[in-house]
Coordinates of C-alpha atoms in Angstrom, one line a residue:
M1365 CA -4.6 -21.8 -8.1
L1366 CA -2.3 -22.4 -4.9
L1367 CA -3.6 -20.0 -2.0
M1368 CA -0.7 -18.5 -0.2
K1369 CA -0.1 -19.5 3.7
T1370 CA -0.4 -16.7 6.1
L1371 CA 1.1 -15.8 9.4
D1372 CA -2.0 -16.6 11.3
Q1373 CA -2.1 -20.1 10.2
L1374 CA 1.3 -21.3 11.6
K1375 CA 1.4 -23.5 14.7
P1376 CA 3.4 -22.9 17.8
G1377 CA 7.1 -24.0 17.1
E1378 CA 6.7 -23.7 13.4
K1379 CA 9.1 -21.2 11.5
A1380 CA 8.5 -19.4 8.1
V1381 CA 10.0 -16.8 5.8
I1382 CA 8.0 -13.9 5.1
K1383 CA 7.2 -13.6 1.5
N1384 CA 4.8 -10.4 1.2
I1385 CA 2.4 -8.1 3.2
K1386 CA -0.8 -7.8 1.5
P1387 CA -1.6 -4.4 0.5
S1388 CA -4.2 -2.7 3.1
S1389 CA -4.5 0.4 5.4
L1390 CA -2.2 -1.8 7.9
T1391 CA 0.9 -2.5 5.7
I1392 CA 3.0 0.2 6.7
K1393 CA 2.4 -0.7 10.5
L1394 CA 3.3 -4.3 9.7
L1395 CA 6.5 -3.3 7.9
E1396 CA 7.5 -0.7 10.8
M1397 CA 6.9 -3.4 13.3
G1398 CA 9.6 -5.3 11.4
L1399 CA 7.2 -7.9 9.5
L1400 CA 9.8 -7.5 6.2
P1401 CA 9.6 -9.8 3.4
G1402 CA 12.7 -12.2 3.8
K1403 CA 12.7 -12.3 7.5
E1404 CA 12.4 -15.5 9.4
V1405 CA 9.7 -15.6 11.8
S1406 CA 8.7 -18.4 14.3
F1407 CA 5.2 -18.6 15.8
N1408 CA 5.3 -18.8 19.8
Y1409 CA 1.8 -19.0 21.0
R1410 CA -1.6 -18.2 20.4
A1411 CA -3.7 -16.5 23.3
P1412 CA -6.5 -18.8 25.3
L1413 CA -9.3 -17.2 23.1
G1414 CA -7.5 -17.3 19.9
D1415 CA -6.6 -13.8 19.4
P1416 CA -4.0 -12.2 19.5
I1417 CA -1.0 -14.2 18.8
S1418 CA 2.6 -14.0 19.5
V1419 CA 5.5 -14.5 17.0
R1420 CA 9.6 -14.1 17.4
I1421 CA 11.2 -12.1 14.8
S1422 CA 14.6 -10.4 14.7
G1423 CA 15.4 -11.5 18.1
Y1424 CA 12.2 -10.0 20.0
N1425 CA 8.5 -11.2 20.3
L1426 CA 5.8 -9.6 18.8
S1427 CA 2.2 -9.9 19.4
L1428 CA -0.2 -9.5 16.4
R1429 CA -4.1 -9.7 16.1
I1430 CA -5.3 -12.3 13.7
D1431 CA -6.5 -9.6 11.2
E1432 CA -2.9 -8.5 11.2
A1433 CA -1.3 -11.7 10.9
S1434 CA -3.7 -12.7 8.3
L1435 CA -2.0 -9.9 6.1
V1436 CA 1.6 -11.4 6.2
E1437 CA 2.2 -14.1 3.6
I1438 CA 4.8 -16.8 4.1
I1439 CA 6.6 -19.4 2.6

């Protein structure tokens, strides 16, 4: 079985396309923040202690906690 890569696994400078948001209590919040399937996202940087992370999507920078980013499946 192939494991799906998630947004928190990207490295600085890498780009990906959002495939899906895993069902959770945060799903609507993530969709409202613009993390929509089919959108290209690029990883900016990780905070010094590893959480949160910064990504760029739709022309703006977005900070996400690791637990939020781990719900975003990418290809």
